[in-house]
Coordinates of N, CA and C in Angstrom, one line a residue:
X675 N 36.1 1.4 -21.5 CA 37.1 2.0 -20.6 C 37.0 1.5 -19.2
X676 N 38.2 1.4 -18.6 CA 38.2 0.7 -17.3 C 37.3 1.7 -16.3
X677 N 36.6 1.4 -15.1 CA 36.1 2.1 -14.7 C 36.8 2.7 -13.1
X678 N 37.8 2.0 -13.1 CA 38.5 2.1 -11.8 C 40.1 2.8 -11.6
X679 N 40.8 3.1 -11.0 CA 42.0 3.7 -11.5 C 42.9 2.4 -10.9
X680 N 44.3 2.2 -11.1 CA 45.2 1.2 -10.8 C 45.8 1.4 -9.6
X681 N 45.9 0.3 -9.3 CA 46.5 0.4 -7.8 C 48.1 0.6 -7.4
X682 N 48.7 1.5 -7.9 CA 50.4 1.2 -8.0 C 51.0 0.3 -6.2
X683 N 50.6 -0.6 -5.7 CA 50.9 -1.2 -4.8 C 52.2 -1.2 -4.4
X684 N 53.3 -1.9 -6.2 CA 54.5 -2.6 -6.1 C 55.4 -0.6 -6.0
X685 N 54.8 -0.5 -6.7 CA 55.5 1.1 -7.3 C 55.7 1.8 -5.7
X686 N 54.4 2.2 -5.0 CA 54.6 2.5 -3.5 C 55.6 2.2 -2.8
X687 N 55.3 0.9 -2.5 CA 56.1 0.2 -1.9 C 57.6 0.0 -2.0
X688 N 58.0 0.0 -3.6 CA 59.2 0.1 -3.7 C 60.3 1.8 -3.4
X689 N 59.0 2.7 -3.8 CA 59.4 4.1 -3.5 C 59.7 4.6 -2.1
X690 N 59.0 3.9 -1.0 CA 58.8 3.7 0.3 C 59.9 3.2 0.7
X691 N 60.3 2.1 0.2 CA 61.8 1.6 0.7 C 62.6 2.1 0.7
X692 N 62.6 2.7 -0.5 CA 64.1 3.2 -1.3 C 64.2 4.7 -0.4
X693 N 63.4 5.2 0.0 CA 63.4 6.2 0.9 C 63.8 5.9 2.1
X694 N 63.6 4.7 3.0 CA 63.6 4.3 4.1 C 65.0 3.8 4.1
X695 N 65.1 3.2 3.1 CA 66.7 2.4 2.9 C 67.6 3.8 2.7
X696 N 67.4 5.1 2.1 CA 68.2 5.9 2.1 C 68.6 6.4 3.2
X697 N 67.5 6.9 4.0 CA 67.6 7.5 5.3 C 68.7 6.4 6.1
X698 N 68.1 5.1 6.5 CA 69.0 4.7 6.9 C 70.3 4.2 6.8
X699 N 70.8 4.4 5.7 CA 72.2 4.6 5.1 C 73.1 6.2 5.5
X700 N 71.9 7.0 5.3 CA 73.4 8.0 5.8 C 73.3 8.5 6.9
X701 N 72.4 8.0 8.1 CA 72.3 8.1 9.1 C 73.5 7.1 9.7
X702 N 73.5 5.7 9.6 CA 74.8 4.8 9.7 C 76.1 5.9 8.9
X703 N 76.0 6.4 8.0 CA 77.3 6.7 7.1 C 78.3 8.2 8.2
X704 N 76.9 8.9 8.8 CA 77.1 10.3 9.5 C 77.6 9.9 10.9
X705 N 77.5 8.5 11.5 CA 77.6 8.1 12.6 C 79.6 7.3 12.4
X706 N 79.8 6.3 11.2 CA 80.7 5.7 11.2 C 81.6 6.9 10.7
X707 N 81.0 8.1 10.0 CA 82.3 8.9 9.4 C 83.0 9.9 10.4
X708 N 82.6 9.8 11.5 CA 83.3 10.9 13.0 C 83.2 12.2 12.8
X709 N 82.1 12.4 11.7 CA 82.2 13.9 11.1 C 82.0 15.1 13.1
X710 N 82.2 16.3 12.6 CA 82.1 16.7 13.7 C 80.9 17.6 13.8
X711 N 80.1 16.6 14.1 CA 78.6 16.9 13.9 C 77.9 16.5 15.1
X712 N 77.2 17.4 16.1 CA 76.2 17.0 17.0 C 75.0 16.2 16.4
X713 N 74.2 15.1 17.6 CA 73.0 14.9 16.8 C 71.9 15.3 16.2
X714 N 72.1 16.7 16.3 CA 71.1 17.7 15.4 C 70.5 16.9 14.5
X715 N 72.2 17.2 13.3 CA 72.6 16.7 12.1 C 71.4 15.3 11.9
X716 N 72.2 14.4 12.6 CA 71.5 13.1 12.5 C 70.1 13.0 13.0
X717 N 69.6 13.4 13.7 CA 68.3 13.9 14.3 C 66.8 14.6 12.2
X718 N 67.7 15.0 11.6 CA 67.0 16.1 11.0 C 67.1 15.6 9.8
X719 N 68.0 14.3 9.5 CA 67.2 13.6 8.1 C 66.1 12.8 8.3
X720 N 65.7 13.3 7.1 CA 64.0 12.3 7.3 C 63.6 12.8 6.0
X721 N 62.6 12.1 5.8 CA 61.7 12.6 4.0 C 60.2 12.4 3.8
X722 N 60.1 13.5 3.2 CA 58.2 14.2 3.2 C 57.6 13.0 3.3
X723 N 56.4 13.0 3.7 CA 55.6 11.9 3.1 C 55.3 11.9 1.3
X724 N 54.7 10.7 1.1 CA 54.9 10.1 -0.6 C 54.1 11.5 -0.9
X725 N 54.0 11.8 -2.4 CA 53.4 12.6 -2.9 C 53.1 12.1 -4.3
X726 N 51.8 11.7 -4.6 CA 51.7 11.4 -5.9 C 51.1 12.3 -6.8
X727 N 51.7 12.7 -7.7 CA 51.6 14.0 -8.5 C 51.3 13.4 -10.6
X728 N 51.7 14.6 -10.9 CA 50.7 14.3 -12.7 C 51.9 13.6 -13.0
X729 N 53.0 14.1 -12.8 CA 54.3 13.3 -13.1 C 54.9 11.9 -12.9
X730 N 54.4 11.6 -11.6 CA 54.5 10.3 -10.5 C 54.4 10.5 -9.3
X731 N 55.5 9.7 -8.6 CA 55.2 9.7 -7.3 C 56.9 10.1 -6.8
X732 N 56.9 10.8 -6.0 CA 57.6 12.1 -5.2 C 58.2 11.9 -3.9
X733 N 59.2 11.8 -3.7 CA 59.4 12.1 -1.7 C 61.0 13.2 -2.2
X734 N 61.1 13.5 -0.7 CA 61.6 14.9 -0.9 C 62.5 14.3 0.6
X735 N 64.0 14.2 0.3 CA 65.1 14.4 1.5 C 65.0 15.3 2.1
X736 N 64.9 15.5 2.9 CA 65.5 16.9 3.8 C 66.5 16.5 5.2
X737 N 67.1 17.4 5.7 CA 68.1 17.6 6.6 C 68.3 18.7 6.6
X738 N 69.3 19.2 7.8 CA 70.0 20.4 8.3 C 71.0 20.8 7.3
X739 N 70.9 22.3 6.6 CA 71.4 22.6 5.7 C 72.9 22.3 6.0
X740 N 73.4 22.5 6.9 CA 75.2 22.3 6.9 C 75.7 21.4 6.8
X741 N 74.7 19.9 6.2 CA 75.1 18.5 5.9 C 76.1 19.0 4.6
X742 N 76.3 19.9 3.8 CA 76.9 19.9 2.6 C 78.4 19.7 3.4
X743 N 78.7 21.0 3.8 CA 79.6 21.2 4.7 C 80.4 19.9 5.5
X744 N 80.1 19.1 5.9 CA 80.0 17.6 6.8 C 80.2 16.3 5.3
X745 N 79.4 16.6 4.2 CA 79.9 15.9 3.3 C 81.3 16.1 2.5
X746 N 81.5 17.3 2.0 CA 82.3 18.0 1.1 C 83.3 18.5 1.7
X747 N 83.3 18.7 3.1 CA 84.4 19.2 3.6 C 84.5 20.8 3.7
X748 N 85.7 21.3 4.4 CA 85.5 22.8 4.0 C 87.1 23.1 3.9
X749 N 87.9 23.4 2.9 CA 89.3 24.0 2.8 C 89.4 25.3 4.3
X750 N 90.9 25.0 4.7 CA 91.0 26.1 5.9 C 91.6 27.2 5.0
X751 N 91.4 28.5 6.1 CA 92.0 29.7 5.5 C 93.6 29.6 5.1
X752 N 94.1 28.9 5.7 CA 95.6 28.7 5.3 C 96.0 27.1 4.8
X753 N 95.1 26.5 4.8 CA 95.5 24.7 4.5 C 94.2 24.2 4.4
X754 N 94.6 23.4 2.6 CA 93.2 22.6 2.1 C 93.6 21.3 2.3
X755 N 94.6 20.5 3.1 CA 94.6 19.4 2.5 C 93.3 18.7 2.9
X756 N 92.9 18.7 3.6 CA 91.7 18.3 4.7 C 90.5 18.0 4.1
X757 N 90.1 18.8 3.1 CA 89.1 18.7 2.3 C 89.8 19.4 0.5
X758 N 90.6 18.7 0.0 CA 91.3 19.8 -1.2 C 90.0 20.2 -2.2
X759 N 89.1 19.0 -2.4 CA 88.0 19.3 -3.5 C 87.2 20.3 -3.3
X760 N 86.7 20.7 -2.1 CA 85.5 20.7 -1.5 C 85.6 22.4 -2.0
X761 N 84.0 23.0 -2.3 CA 83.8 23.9 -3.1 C 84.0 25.4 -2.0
X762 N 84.0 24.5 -0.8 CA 83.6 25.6 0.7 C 85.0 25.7 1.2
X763 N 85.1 27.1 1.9 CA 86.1 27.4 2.4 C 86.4 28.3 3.6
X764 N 86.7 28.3 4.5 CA 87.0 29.5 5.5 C 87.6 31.0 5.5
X765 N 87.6 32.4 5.4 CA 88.0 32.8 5.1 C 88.3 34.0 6.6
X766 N 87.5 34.9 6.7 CA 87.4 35.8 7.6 C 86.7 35.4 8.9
X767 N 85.8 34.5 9.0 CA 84.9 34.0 9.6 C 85.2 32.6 9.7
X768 N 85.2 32.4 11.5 CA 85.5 30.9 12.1 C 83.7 30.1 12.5
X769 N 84.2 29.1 12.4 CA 82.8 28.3 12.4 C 82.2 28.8 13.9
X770 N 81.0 29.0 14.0 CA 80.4 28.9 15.1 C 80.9 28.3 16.4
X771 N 81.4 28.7 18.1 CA 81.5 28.1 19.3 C 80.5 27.4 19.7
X772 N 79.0 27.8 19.9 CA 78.5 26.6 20.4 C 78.4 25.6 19.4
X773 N 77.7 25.5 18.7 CA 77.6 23.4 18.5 C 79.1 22.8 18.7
X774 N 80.2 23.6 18.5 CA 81.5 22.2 18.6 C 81.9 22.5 20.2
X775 N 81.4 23.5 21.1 CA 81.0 23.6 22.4 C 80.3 22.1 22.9
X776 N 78.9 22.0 22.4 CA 77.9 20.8 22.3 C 79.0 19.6 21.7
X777 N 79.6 19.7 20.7 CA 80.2 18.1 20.1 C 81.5 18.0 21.1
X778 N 82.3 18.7 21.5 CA 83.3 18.6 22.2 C 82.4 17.8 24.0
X779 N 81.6 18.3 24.3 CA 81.0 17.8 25.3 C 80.1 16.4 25.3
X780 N 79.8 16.3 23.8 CA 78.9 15.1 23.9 C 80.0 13.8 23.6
X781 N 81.4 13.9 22.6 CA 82.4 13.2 22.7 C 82.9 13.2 23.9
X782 N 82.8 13.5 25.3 CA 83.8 13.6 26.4 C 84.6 14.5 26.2
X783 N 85.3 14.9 25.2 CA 86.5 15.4 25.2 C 86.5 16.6 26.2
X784 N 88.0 16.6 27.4 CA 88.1 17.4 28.1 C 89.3 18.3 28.1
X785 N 89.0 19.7 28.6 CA 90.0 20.8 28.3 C 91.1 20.5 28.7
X786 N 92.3 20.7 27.8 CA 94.0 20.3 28.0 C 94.5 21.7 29.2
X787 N 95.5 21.5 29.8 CA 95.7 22.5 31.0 C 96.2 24.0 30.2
X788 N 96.3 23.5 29.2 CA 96.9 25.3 28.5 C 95.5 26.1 28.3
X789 N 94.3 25.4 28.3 CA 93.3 26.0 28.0 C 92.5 27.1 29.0
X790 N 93.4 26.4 30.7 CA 92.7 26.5 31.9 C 93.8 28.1 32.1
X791 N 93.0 29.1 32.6 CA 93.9 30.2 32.8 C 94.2 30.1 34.4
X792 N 95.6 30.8 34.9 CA 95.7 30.5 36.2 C 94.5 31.0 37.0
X793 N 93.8 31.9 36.5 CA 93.0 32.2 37.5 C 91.9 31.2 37.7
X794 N 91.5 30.4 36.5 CA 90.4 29.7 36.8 C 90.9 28.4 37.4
X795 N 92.3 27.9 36.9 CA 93.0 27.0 38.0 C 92.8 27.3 39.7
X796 N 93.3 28.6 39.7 CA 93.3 28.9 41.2 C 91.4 29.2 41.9
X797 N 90.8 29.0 41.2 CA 89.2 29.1 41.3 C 88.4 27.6 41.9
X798 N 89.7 26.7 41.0 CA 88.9 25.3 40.9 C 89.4 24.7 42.4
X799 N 90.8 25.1 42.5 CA 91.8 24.9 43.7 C 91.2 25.2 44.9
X800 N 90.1 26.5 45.0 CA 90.0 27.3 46.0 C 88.1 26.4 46.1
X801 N 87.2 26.0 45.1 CA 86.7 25.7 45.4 C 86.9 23.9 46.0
X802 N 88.1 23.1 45.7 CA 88.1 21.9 46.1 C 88.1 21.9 47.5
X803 N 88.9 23.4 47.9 CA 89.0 23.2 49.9 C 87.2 23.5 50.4
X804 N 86.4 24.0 49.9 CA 85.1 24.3 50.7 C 84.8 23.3 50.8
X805 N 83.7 23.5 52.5 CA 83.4 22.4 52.8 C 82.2 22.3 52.6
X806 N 81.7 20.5 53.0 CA 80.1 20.2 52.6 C 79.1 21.1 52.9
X807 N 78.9 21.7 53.7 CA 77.7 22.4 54.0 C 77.8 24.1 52.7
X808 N 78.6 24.0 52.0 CA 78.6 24.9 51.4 C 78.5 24.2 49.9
X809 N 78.3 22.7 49.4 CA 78.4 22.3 48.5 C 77.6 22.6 47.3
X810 N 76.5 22.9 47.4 CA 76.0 23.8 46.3 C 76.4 24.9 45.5
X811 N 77.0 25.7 46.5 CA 77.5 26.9 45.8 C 78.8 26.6 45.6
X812 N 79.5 25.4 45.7 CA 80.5 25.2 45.1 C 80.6 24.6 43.7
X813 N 79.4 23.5 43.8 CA 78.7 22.8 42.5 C 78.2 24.2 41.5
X814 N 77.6 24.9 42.3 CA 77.4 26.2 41.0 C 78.5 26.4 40.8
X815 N 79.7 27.3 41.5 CA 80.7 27.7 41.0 C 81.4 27.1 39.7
X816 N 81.7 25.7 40.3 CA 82.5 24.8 39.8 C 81.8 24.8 38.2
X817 N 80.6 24.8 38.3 CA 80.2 24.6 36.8 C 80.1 25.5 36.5
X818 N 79.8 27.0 36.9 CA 80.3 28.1 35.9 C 81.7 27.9 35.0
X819 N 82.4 28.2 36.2 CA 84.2 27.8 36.0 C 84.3 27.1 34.8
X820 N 83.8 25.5 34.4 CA 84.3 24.4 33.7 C 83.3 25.0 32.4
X821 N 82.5 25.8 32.6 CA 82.0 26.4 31.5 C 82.9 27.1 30.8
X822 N 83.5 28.4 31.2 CA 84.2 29.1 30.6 C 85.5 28.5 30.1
X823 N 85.7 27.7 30.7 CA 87.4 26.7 30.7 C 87.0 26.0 29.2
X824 N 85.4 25.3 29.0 CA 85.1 24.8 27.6 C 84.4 25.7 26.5
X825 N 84.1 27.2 26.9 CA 83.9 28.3 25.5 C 85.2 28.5 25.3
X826 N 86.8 27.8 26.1 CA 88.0 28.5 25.9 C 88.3 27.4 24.9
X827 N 88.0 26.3 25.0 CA 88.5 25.0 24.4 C 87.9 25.2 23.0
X828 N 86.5 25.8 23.4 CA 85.7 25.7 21.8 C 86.3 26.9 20.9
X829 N 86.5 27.6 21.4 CA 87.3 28.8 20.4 C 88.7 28.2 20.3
X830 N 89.2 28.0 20.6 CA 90.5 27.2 20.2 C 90.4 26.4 19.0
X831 N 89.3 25.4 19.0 CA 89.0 24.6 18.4 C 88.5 24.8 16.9
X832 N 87.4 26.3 17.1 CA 86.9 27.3 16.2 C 87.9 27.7 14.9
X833 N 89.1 28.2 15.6 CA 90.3 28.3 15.3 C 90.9 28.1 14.5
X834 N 91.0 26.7 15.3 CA 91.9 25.7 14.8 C 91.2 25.1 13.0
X835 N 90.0 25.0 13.0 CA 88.7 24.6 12.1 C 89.5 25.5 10.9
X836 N 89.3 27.1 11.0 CA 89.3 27.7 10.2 C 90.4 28.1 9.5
X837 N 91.6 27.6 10.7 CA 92.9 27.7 9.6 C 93.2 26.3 8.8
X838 N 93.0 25.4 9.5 CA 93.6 24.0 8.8 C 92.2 23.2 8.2
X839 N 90.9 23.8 8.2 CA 89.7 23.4 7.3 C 89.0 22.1 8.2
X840 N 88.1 21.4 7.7 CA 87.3 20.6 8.2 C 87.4 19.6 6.9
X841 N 87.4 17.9 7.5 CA 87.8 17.1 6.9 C 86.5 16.9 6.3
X842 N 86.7 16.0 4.7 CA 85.8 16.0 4.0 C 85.0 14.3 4.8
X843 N 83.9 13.9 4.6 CA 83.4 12.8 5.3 C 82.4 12.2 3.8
X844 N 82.4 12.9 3.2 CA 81.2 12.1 2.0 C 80.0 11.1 2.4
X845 N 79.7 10.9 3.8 CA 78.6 10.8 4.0 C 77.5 10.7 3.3
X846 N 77.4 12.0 2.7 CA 76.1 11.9 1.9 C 76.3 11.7 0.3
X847 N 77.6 12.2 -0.5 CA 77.9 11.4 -1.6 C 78.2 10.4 -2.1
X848 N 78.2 9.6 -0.9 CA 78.7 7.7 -0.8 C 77.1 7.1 -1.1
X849 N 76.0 7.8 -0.3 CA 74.3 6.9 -0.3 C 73.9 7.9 -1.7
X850 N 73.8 9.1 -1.9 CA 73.2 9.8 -2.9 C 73.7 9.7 -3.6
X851 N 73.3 8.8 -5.1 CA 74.9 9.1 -6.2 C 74.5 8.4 -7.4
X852 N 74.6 9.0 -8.1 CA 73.7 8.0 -9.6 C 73.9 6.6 -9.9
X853 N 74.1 5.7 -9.1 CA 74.4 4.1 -9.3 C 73.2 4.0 -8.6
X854 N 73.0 4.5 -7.2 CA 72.1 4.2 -6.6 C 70.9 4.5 -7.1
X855 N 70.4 5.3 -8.3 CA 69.7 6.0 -8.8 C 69.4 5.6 -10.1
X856 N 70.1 4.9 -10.6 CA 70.3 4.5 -11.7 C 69.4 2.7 -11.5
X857 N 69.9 1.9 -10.4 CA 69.3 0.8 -10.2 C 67.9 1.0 -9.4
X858 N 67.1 2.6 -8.8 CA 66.0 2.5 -8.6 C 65.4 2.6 -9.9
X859 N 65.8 3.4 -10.6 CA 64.8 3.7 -12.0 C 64.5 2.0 -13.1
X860 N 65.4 1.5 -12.5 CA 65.6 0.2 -13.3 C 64.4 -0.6 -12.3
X861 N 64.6 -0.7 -10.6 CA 63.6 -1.4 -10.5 C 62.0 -0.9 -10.8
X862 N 61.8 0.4 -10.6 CA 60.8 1.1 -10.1 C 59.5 0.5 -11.8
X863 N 60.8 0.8 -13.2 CA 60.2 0.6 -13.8 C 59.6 -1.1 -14.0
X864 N 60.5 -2.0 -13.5 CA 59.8 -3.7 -13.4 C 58.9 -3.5 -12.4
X865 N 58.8 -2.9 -11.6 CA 57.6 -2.6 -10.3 C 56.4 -2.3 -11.2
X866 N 56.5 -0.9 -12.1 CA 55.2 -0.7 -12.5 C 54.6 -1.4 -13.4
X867 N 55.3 -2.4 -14.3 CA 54.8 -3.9 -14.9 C 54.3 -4.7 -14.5
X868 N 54.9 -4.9 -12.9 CA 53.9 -5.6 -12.6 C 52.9 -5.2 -11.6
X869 N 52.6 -3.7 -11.3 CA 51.4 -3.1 -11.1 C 50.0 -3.4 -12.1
X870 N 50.3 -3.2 -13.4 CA 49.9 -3.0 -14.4 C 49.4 -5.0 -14.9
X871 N 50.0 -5.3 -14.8 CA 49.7 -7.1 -14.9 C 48.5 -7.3 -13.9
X872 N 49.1 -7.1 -12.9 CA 48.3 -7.7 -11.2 C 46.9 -7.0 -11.6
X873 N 46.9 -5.9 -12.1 CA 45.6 -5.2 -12.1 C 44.7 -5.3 -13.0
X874 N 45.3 -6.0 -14.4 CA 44.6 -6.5 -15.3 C 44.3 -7.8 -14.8
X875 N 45.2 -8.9 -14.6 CA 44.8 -9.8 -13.9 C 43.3 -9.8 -13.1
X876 N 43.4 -9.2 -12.2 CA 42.6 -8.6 -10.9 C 41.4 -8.2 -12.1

């Protein structure tokens, strides 16, 4: 009996990719699909280190659970066209203000004048006449102000999400999907042949 155990080199190696090649596939896929997702999202895929177990060898995807939501879409309380398939839906409850708070501000997007109430108009108006020596407390002001002008935008927005739904992006059903799964198990197993060669060889 051999005294040594085998070295799966090709097997590693090809498992290592296929991880690495995953990750960066729906990181490009989350970026080109405009989903409405801060970089959390994209920030929070990544996958375990290898794990070689009685079974084989192991890695584990992970991300921010509300990628389903960002893939699948979510039907609105009054209109699915947006996502018709998709298993998720809006019902009583509007998506969260901050993060589309955060995505509204990291796209640029800025608040339309219906959003601005006359009084914070007349705030912004009244801070444009102060003069320099008073500029700081106008710079605070001013950025309170454009704060609440954008929790007004994000609840509009919130809103808007929950009646007419959130569009489906498949991001993550375009890279995860049994073709791609189907041609790892096909290479993994000519990898372990020639694990298995090299080491008799060797």
């Amino acid at each position: 009996m051999p005294s040594e155990k085998i070295d799966f080199n090709k097997v590693g190696e090809l498992v290592f990719d296929f991880a690495n090649g995953l990750l960066k596939d729906l990181q490009e896929n989350l970026v080109n699909s405009d989903a409405m997702a801060t970089g959390n999202l994209y920030q929070s895929i990544n996958f375990e280190p290898l794990k070689i177990t009685k079974t084989g060898i192991m890695f584990e995807l992970i991300m921010d659970s509300y990628y389903k939501y960002m893939d699948k879409g979510v039907k609105g309380k009054d209109n699915s066209t947006k996502a018709p398939n998709s298993p998720y839906q809006y019902k009583d409850k509007r998506p969260p203000i901050a993060p589309i708070k955060e995505w509204l501000r990291t796209k640029g997007y800025k608040p339309k004048e219906e959003f601005i109430t006359k009084s914070q108009q007349k705030r912004l108006d009244e801070l444009s006449a102060i003069t320099r020596k008073k500029s700081v407390l106008k710079k605070k002001l001013k950025k309170q102000t454009m704060d609440e002008i954008m929790t007004s935008f994000a609840l509009a927005t919130a809103l808007n999400i929950q009646k007419n739904g959130l569009k489906a992006t498949n991001f993550y059903s375009d890279v995860v999907n049994e073709e791609r799964f189907n041609k790892f198990r096909k290479d993994i197993a000519e990898a372990f042949k020639q694990d298995v060669i090299i080491s008799i060889k060797e």
